[in-house]
Coordinates of C-alpha atoms and ligand atoms in Angstrom, one line a residue:
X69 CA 31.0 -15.7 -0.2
X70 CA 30.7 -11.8 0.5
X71 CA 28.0 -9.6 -0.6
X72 CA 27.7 -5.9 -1.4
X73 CA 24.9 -6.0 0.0
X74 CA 21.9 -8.5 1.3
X75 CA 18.5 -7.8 1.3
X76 CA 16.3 -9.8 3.8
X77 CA 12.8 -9.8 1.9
X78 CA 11.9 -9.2 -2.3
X79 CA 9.2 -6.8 -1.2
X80 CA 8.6 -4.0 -3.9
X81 CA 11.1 -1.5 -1.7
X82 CA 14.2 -4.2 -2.1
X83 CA 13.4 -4.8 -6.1
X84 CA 12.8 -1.4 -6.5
X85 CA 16.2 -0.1 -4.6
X86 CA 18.1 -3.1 -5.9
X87 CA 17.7 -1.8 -9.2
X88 CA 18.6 1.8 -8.8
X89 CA 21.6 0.6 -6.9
X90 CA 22.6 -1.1 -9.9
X91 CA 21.7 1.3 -12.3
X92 CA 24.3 4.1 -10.3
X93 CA 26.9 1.1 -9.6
X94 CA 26.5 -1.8 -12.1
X95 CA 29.7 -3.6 -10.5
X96 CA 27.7 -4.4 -7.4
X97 CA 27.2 -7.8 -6.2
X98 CA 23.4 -8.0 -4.5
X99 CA 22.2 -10.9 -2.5
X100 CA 18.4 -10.9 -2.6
X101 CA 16.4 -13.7 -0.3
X102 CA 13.2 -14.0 0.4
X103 CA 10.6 -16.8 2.3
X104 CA 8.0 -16.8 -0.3
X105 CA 8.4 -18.9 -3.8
X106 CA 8.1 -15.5 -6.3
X107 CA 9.8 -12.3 -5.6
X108 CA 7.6 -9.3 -4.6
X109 CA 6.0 -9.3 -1.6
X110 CA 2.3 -7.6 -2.4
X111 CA 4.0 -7.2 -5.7
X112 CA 3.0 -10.6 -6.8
X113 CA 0.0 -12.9 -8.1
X114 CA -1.1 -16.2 -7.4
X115 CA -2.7 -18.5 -10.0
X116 CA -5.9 -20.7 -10.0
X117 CA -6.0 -22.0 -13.4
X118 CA -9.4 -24.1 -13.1
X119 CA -11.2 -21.1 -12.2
X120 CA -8.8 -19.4 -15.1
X121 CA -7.5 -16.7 -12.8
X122 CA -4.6 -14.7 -11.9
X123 CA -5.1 -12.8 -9.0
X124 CA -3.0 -9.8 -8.3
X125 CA -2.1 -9.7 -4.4
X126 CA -2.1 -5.7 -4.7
X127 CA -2.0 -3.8 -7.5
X128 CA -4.7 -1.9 -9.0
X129 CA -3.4 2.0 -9.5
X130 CA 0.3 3.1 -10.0
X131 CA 0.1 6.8 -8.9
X132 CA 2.6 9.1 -10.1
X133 CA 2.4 7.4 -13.8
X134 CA 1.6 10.6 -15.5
X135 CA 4.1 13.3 -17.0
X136 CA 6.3 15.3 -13.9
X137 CA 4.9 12.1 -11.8
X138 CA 7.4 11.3 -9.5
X139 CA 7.2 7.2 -10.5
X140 CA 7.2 8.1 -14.3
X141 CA 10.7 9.7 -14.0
X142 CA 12.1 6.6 -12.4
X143 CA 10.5 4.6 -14.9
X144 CA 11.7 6.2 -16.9
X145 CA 15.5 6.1 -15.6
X146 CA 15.7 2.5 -15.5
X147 CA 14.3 1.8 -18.9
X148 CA 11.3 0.4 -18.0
X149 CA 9.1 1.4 -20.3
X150 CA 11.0 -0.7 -22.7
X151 CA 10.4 -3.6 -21.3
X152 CA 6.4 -3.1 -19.6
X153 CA 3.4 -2.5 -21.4
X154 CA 1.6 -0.2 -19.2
X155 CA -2.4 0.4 -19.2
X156 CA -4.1 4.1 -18.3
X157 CA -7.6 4.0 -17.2
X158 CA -10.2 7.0 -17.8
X159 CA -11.8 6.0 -14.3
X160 CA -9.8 7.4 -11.1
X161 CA -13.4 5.7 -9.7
X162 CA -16.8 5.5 -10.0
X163 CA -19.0 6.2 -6.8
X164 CA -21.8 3.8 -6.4
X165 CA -24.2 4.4 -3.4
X166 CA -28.4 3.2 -3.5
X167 CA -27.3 1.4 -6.9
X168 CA -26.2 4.7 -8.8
X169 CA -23.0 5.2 -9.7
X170 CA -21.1 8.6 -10.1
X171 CA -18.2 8.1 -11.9
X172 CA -14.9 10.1 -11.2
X173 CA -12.5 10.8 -14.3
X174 CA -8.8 10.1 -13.8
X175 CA -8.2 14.1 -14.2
X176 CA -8.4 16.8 -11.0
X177 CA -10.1 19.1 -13.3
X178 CA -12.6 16.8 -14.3
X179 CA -13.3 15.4 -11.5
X180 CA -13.9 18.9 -9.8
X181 CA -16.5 19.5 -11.8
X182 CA -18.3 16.2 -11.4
X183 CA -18.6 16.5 -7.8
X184 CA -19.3 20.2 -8.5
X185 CA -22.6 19.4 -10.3
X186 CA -23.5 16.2 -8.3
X187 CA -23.0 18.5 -4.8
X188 CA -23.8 21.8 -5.9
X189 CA -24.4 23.0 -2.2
X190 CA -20.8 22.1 -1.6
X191 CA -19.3 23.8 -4.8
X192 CA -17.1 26.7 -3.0
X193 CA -16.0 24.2 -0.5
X194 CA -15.4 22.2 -3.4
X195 CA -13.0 24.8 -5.0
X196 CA -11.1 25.2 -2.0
X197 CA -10.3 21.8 -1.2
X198 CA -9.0 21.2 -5.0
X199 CA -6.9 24.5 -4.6
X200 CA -5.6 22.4 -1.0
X201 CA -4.7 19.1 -3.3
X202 CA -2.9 21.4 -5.9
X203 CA -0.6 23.6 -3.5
X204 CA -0.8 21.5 -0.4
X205 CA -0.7 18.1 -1.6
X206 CA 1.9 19.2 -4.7
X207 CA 4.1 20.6 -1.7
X208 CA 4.2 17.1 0.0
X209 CA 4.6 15.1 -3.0
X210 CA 7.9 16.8 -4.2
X211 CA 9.3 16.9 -0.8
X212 CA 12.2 15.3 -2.1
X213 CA 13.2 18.1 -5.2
X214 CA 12.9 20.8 -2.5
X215 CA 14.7 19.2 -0.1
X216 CA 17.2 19.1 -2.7
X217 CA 17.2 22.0 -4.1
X218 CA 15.5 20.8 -7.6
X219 CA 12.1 22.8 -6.5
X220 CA 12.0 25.8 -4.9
X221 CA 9.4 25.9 -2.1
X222 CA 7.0 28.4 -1.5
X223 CA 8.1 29.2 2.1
X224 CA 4.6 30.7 3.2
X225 CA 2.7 27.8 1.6
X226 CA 4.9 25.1 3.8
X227 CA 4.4 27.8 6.9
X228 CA 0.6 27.5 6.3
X229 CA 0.4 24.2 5.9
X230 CA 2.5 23.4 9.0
X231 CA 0.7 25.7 11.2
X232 CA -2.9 24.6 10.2
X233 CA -2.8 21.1 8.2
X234 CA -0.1 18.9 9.4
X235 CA -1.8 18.1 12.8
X236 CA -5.3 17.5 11.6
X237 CA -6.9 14.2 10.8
X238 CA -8.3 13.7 7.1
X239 CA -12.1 13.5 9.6
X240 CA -11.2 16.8 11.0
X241 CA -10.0 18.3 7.4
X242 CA -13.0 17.7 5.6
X243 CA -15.5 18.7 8.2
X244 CA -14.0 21.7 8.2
X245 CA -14.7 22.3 4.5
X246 CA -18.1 20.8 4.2
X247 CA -21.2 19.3 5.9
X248 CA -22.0 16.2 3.4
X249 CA -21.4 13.2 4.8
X250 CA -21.8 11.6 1.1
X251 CA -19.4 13.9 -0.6
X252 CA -17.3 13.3 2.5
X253 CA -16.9 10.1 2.6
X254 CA -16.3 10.4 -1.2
X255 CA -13.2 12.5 -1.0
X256 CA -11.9 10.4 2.2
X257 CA -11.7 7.4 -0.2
X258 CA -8.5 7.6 -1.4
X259 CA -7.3 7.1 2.2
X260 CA -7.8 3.2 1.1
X261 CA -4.7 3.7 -1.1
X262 CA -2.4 3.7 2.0
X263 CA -4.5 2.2 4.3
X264 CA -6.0 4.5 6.3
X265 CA -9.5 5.5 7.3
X266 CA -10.5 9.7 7.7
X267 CA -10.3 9.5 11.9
X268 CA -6.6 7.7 11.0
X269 CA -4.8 9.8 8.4
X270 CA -3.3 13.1 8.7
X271 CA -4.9 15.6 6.4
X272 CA -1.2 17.0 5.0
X273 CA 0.1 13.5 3.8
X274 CA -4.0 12.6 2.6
X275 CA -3.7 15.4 0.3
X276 CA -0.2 14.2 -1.1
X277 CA -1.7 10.9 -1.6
X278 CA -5.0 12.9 -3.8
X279 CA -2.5 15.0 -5.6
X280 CA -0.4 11.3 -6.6
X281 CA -3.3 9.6 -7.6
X282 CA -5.3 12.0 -9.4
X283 CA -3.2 14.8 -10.6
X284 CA -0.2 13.3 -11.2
X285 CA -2.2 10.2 -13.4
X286 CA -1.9 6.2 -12.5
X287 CA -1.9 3.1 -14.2
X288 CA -1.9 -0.6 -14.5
X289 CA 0.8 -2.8 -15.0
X290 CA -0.2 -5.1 -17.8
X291 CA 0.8 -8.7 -16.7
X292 CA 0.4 -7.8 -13.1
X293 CA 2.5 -6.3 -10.2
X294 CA 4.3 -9.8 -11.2
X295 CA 5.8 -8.7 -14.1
X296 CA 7.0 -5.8 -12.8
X297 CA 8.6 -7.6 -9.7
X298 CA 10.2 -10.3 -12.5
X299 CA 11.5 -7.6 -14.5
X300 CA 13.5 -5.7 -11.1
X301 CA 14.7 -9.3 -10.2
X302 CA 15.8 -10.1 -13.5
X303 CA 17.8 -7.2 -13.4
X304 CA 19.4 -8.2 -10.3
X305 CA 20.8 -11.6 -11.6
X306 CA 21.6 -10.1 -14.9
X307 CA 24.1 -8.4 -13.2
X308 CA 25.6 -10.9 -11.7
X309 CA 23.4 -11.0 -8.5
X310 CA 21.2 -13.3 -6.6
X311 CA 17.7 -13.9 -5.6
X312 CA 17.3 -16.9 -3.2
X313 CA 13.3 -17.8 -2.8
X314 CA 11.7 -20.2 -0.5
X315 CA 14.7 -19.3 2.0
X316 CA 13.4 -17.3 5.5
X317 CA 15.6 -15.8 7.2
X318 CA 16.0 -16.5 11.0
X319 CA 18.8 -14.1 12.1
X320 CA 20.9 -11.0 10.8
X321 CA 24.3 -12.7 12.5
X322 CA 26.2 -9.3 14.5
X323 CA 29.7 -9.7 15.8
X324 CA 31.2 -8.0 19.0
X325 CA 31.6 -5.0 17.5
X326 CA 27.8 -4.6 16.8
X327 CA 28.2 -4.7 13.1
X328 CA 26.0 -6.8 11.3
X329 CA 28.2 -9.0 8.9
X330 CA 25.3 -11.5 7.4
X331 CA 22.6 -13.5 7.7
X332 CA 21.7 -17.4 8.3
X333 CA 18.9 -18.8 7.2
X334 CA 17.1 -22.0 5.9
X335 CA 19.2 -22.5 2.7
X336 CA 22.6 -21.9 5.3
X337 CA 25.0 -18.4 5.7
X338 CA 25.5 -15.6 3.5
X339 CA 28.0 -12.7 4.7
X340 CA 27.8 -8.7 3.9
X341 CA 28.2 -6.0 5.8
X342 CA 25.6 -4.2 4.7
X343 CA 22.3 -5.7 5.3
X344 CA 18.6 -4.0 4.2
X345 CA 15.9 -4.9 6.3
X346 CA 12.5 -5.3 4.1
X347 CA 10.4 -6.5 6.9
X348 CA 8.2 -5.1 8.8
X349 CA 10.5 -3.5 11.6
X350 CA 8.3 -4.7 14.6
X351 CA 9.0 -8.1 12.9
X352 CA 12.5 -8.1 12.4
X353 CA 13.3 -6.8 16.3
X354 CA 11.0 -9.6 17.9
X355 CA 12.3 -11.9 15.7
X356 CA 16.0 -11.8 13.9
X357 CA 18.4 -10.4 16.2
X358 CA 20.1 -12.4 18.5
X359 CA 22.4 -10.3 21.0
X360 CA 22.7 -8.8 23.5
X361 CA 22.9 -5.4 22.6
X362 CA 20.3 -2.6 23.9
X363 CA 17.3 -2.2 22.0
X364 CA 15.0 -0.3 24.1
X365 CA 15.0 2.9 22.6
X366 CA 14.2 1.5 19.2
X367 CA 11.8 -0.4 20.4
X368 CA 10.0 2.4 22.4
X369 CA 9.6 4.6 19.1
X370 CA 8.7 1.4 17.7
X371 CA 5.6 1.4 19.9
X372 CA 4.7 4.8 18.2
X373 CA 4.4 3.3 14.8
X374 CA 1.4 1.9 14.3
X375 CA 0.3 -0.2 11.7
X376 CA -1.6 0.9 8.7
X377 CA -5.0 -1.2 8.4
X378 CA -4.8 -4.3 7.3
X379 CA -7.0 -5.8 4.4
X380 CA -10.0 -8.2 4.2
X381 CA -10.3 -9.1 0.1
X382 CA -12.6 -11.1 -1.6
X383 CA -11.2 -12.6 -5.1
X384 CA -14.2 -13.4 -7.4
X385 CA -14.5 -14.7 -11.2
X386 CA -17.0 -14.0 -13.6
X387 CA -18.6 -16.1 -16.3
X388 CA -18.9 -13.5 -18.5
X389 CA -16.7 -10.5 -19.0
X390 CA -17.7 -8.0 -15.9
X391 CA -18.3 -5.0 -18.1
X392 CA -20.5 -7.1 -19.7
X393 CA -22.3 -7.6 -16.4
X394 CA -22.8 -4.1 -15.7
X395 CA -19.3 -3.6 -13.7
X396 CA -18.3 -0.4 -16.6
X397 CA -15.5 0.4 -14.7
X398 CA -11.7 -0.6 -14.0
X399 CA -12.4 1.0 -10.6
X400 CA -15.4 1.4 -8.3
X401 CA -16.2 2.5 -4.1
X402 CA -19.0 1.1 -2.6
X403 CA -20.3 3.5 0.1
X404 CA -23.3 2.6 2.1
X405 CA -26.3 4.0 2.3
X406 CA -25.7 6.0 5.7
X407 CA -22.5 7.1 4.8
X408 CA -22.4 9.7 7.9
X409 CA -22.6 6.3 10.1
X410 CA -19.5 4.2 9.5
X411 CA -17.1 6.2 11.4
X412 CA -19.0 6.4 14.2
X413 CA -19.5 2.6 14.1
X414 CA -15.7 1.9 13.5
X415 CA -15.1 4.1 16.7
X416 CA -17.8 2.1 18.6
X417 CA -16.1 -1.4 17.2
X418 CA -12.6 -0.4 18.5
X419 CA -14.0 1.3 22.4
X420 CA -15.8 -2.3 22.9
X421 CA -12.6 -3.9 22.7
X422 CA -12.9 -5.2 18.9
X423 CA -16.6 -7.0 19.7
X424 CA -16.8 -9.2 16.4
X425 CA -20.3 -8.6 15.6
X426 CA -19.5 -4.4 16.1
X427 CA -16.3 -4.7 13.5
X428 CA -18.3 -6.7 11.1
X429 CA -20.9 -4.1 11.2
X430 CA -18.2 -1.3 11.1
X431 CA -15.5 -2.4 8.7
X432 CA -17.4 -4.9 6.1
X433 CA -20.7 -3.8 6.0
X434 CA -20.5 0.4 6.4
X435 CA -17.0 1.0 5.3
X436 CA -16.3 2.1 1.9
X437 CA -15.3 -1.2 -0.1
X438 CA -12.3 -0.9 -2.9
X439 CA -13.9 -2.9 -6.4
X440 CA -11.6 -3.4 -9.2
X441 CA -12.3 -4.8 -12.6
X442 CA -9.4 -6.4 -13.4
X443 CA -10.4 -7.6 -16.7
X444 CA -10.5 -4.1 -17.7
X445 CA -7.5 -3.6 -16.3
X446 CA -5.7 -6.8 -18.0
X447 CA -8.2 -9.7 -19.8
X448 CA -5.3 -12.1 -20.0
X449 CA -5.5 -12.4 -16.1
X450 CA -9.1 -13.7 -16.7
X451 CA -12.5 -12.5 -16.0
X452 CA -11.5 -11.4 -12.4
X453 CA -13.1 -9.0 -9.8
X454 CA -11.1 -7.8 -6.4
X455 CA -13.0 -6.5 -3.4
X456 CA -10.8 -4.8 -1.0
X457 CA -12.5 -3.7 2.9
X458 CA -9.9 -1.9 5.2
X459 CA -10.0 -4.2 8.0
X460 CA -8.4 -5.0 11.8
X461 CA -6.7 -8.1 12.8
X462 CA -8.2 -8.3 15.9
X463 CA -11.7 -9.6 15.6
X464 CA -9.8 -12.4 13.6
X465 CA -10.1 -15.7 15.2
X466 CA -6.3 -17.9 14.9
X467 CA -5.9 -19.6 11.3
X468 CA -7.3 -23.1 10.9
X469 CA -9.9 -23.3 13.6
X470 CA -13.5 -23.6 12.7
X471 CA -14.3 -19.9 14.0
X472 CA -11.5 -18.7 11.6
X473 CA -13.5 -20.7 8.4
X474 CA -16.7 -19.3 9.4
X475 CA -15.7 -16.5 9.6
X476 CA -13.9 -16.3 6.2
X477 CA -17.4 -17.8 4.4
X478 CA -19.1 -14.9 6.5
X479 CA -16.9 -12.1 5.1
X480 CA -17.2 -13.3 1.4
X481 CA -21.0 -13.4 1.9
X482 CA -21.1 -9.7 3.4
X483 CA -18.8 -8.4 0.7
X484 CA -19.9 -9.9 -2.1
X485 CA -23.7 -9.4 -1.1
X486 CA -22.6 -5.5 -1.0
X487 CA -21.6 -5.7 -4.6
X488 CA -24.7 -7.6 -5.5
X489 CA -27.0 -5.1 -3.8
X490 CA -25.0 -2.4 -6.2
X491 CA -24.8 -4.0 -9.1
X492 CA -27.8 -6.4 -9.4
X493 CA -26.9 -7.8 -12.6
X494 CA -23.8 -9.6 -11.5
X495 CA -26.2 -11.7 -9.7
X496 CA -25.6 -15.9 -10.7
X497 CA -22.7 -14.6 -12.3
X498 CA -20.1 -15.9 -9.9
X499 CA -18.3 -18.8 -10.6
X500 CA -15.4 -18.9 -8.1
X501 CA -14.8 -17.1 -4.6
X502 CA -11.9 -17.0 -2.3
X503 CA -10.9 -14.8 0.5
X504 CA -7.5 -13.6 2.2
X505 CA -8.2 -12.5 5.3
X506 CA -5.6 -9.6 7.5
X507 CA -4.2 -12.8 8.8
X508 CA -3.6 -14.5 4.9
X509 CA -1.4 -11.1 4.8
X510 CA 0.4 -11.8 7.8
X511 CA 1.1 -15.5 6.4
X512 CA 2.7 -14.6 3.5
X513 CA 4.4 -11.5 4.4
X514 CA 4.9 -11.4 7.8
X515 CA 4.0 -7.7 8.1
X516 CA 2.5 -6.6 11.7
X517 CA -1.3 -6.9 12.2
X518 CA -1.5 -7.4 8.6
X519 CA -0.7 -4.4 8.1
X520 CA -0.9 -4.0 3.8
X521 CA 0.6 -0.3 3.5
X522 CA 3.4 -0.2 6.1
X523 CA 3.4 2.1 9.0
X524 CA 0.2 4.5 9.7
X525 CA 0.9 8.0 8.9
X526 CA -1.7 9.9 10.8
X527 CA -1.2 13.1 12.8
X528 CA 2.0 11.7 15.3
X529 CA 4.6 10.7 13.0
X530 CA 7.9 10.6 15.9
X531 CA 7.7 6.5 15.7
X532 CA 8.4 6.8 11.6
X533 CA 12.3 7.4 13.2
X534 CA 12.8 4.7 15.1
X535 CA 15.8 3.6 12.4
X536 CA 17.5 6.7 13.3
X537 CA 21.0 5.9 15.1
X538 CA 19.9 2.0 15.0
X539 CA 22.7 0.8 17.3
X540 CA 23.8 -2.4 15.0
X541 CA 25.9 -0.9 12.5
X542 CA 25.0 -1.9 8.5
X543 CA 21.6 -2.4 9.1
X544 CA 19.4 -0.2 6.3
X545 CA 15.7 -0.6 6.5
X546 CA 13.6 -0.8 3.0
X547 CA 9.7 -1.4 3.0
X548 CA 6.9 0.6 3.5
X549 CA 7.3 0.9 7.0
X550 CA 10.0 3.3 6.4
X551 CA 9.2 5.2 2.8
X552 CA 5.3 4.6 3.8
X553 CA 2.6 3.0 1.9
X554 CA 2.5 2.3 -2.2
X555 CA 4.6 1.4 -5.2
X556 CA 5.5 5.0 -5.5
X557 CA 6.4 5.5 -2.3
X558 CA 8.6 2.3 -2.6
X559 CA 10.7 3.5 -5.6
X560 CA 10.9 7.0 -4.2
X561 CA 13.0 5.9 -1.2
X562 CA 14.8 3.5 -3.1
X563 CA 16.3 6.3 -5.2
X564 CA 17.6 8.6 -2.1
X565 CA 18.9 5.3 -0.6
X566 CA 20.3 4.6 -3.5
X567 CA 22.5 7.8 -3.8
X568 CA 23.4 7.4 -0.4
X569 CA 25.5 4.0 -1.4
X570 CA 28.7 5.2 -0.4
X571 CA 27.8 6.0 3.0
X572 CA 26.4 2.4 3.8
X573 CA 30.0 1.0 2.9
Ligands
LIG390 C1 -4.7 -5.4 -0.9 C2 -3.6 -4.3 -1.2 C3 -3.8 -3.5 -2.3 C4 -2.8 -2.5 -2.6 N1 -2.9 -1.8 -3.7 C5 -2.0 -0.9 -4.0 C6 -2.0 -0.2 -5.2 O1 -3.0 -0.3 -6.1 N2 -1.1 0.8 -5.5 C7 -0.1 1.0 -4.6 O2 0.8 1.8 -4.9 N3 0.1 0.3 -3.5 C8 -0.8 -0.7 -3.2 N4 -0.7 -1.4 -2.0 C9 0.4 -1.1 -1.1 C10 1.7 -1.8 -1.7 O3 1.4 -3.0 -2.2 C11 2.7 -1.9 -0.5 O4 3.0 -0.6 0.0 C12 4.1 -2.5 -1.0 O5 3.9 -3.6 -1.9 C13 4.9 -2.9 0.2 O6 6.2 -3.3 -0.2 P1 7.4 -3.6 0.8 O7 8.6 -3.4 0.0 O8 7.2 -2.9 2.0 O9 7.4 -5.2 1.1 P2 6.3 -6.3 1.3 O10 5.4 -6.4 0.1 O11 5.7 -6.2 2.6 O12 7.3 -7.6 1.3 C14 8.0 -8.0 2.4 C15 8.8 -9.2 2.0 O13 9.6 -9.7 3.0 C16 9.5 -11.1 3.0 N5 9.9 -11.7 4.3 C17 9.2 -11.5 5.5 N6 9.9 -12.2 6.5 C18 10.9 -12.8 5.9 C19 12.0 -13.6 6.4 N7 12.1 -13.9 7.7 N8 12.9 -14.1 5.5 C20 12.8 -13.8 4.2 N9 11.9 -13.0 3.7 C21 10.9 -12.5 4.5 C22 8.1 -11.4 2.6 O14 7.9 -12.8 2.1 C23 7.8 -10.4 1.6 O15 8.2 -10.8 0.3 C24 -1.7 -2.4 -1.7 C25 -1.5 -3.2 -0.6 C26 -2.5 -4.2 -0.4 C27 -2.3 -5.1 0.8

């Protein structure tokens, strides 16, 4: 049987594109498949109903949710508002550091002030880098409608920025601007959202990703990145389309011509010329093609596209409702007490060679750590709390040796001691604990190093084209490798790839 079009992954970026395919060409036939046993990717939970929990693999903030957001309009678009309940927080998150807690309102404004009055020192500094997010990080974040013609750009402003943002780290951008490592490491938080630590991420794209998630509003998906991901796939075999689950894919099959023309996998052969690659790039190269033809100048960009950071989470439940225990908010970041120190420490970690005592030190115990309150956020997916550490695969011993266990019990110990020592009255609160661990991530998703936000976009971003003039012909790739990190991201890419159909036919 010949596709339209097969899609080798359900990640967020295939659902997403899948659906704004169909929504410009509703005759199209789509062949969806995927290794796992729920389409999504990240964009998924998994269940433990004797501790009463739904865990949500990623979600916690949909940026772009609020009106002029870029994710809004394509909700919009495909109608699906109809069909999701959505939930807006107040918090954007609350700052917790020597057990107090400063918390940040989901509004710029607001939270200007906030950190205005808690930093008075740093107020004009303070001003200035608000006035960056509004013109800087605004410019970035409709790059699209001015490449289009939709927005016109201020020419000077894109000028500025080129000359003196775009090839500074997020580290080097706020020490510019002020000299407290607290309120620092504060404003560098975000950075978590796609994966990146201050010393990683370029300071241009950073302040796209403050100006998404603050000013342009977030929100929750009630039922979970799950029911978001059911709803796209539905949507797909509606229309007389297919999503084939538990069924890897071991090779895109090429003919002599070097046009792709399918793929086999577990569940047998399925035919298209037109194949979109939802992998991890790095992935699919080492791993799916099987031919002879040159791939050494993809794959030497590919070695310029590193990574994001992977994720060490811990998944806890409550025995009462959180907020009940003194966790008030849907989100918090746990800084530690020498805030000025975990850099330096995560530098350290990585120049020994990724010592495991050093990383420890660096990424779980200095490092900011992510909290969300998920029964805030949704109570139907039970009393549950996330704990999210960027993290690096390579102090991670293999899966199922002893090291690996001990390893695991040690980082839900350090975590969840970190929350304790914030938030005291959680304390013999805890009912059930689990960890995933960078490799978990690779397990289920096959993404690089772990890697939960795609490719790194720091300051050298020549390996983000290493799709450009792919030399097998009808290959497309869709993940957050290619349109970078987050949900908004995903559905952003998947509407210019979508009005580009014609040309992948
Ligand atoms: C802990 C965490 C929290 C996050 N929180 C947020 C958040 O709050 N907001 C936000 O916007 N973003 C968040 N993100 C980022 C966001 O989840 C990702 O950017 C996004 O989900 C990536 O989607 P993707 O389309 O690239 O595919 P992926 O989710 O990476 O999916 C790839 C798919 O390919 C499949 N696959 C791999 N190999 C094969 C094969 N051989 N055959 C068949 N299928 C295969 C996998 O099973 C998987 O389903 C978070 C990420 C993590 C890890």
């Amino acid at each position: 049987m010949q596709w339209d079009a097969i899609f080798v992954g359900a990640g967020i970026t295939t659902l997403a594109c899948s659906a704004l395919l169909l929504k410009e060409n509703p005759a199209l036939r789509l062949l969806v498949i995927d290794k796992h046993i729920v389409p999504g990717g990240y964009s998924t939970v998994f269940r433990r109903p004797k501790a009463g929990a739904t865990f949500d693999c990623s979600l916690h903030k949909l940026s772009g949710m609020g009106e002029g957001g870029n994710l809004n309009n394509i909700f919009e678009k495909l109608g699906l508002y109809e069909e999701l309940e959505m939930k807006y927080p107040s918090d954007y998150f609350c700052c917790f550091k020597d057990k107090s807690g400063c918390p940040l309102p989901n509004d710029a404004t607001q939270t200007q002030e906030v950190l205005k009055q808690a930093f008075p020192a740093q107020a004009d500094a303070i001003d200035t880098y608000f006035e960056q997010v509004a013109i800087y990080g605004r410019n970035g974040y409709y790059q699209f409608q001015m490449l289009d013609g939709t927005i016109e750009p201020d020419i000077e402003q894109l000028r500025y920025a080129h000359k003196h943002l775009k090839n500074i780290t997020v580290e080097e951008g706020l020490n510019a601007l002020f000299d407290d490592p607290y309120l620092i490491e504060i404003l560098a938080a975000p950075g978590i959202y796609v994966g990146g630590y201050p010393e990683d991420l370029g300071y241009l794209y950073y302040l796209h990703v403050v100006y998404a998630t603050l000013n342009k509003g977030n929100a929750y998906v009630v039922g979970a990145s799950q029911k978001l991901s059911d709803v796209l796939a539905k949507r797909i075999t509606d229309s007389g389309g297919k999503v084939v689950l538990s069924n890897p894919v071991t090779e895109i099959l090429t003919d002599e011509h070097n046009q792709a023309y399918g793929v086999r996998c577990k569940k047998g052969e399925f035919y298209s010329n037109s194949i979109f690659i939802n992998t991890s790039p790095h992935y699919a190269l080492e791993n799916l093609f099987n031919t002879n033809v040159d791939f050494s100048t993809v794959l030497k960009k590919l070695e310029a596209l590193k990574p994001a950071r992977a994720t060490t989470t811990v998944y806890l439940v409550t025995d009462l409702p959180p907020e009940q225990l003194g966790l008030n908010h849907t989100e918090s970041m746990m800084f530690s007490e020498a805030p000025g120190e975990a850099g330096k420490l995560r530098k350290a970690a990585e120049q020994s060679g990724f010592d495991e005592a050093l990383c420890e030190q660096a990424f779980w115990q200095n490092s900011p750590m992510e909290v969300t309150n998920y029964h805030l956020l949704d109570s139907d997916g039970g009393k549950v709390i996330c704990l999210n550490v960027l993290d690096s695969i390579d102090h991670w011993p293999q899966r199922r040796t002893p090291e690996y266990r001990e390893k695991k019990a040690r980082a839900g110990e350090v975590l969840v001691e970190r929350l304790l020592q914030q938030i005291p009255s959680l304390r013999g609160h805890i009912e059930y604990q689990e960890v995933a661990s960078p490799r978990t991530y690779v397990r289920f998703t096959n993404n690089t190093d772990g890697s939960g936000y795609g490719a790194m976009v720091g300051t050298d971003i020549s390996g983000h084209v290493f799709h450009h003039k792919f030399p097998i012909k009808g290959i497309e790739f869709v993940s957050a490798w290619v349109a970078g990190p987050s949900y908004e991201a995903a559905f952003g890419y998947a509407q210019v790839k979508a009005k580009k159909w014609g040309q992948y036919v």
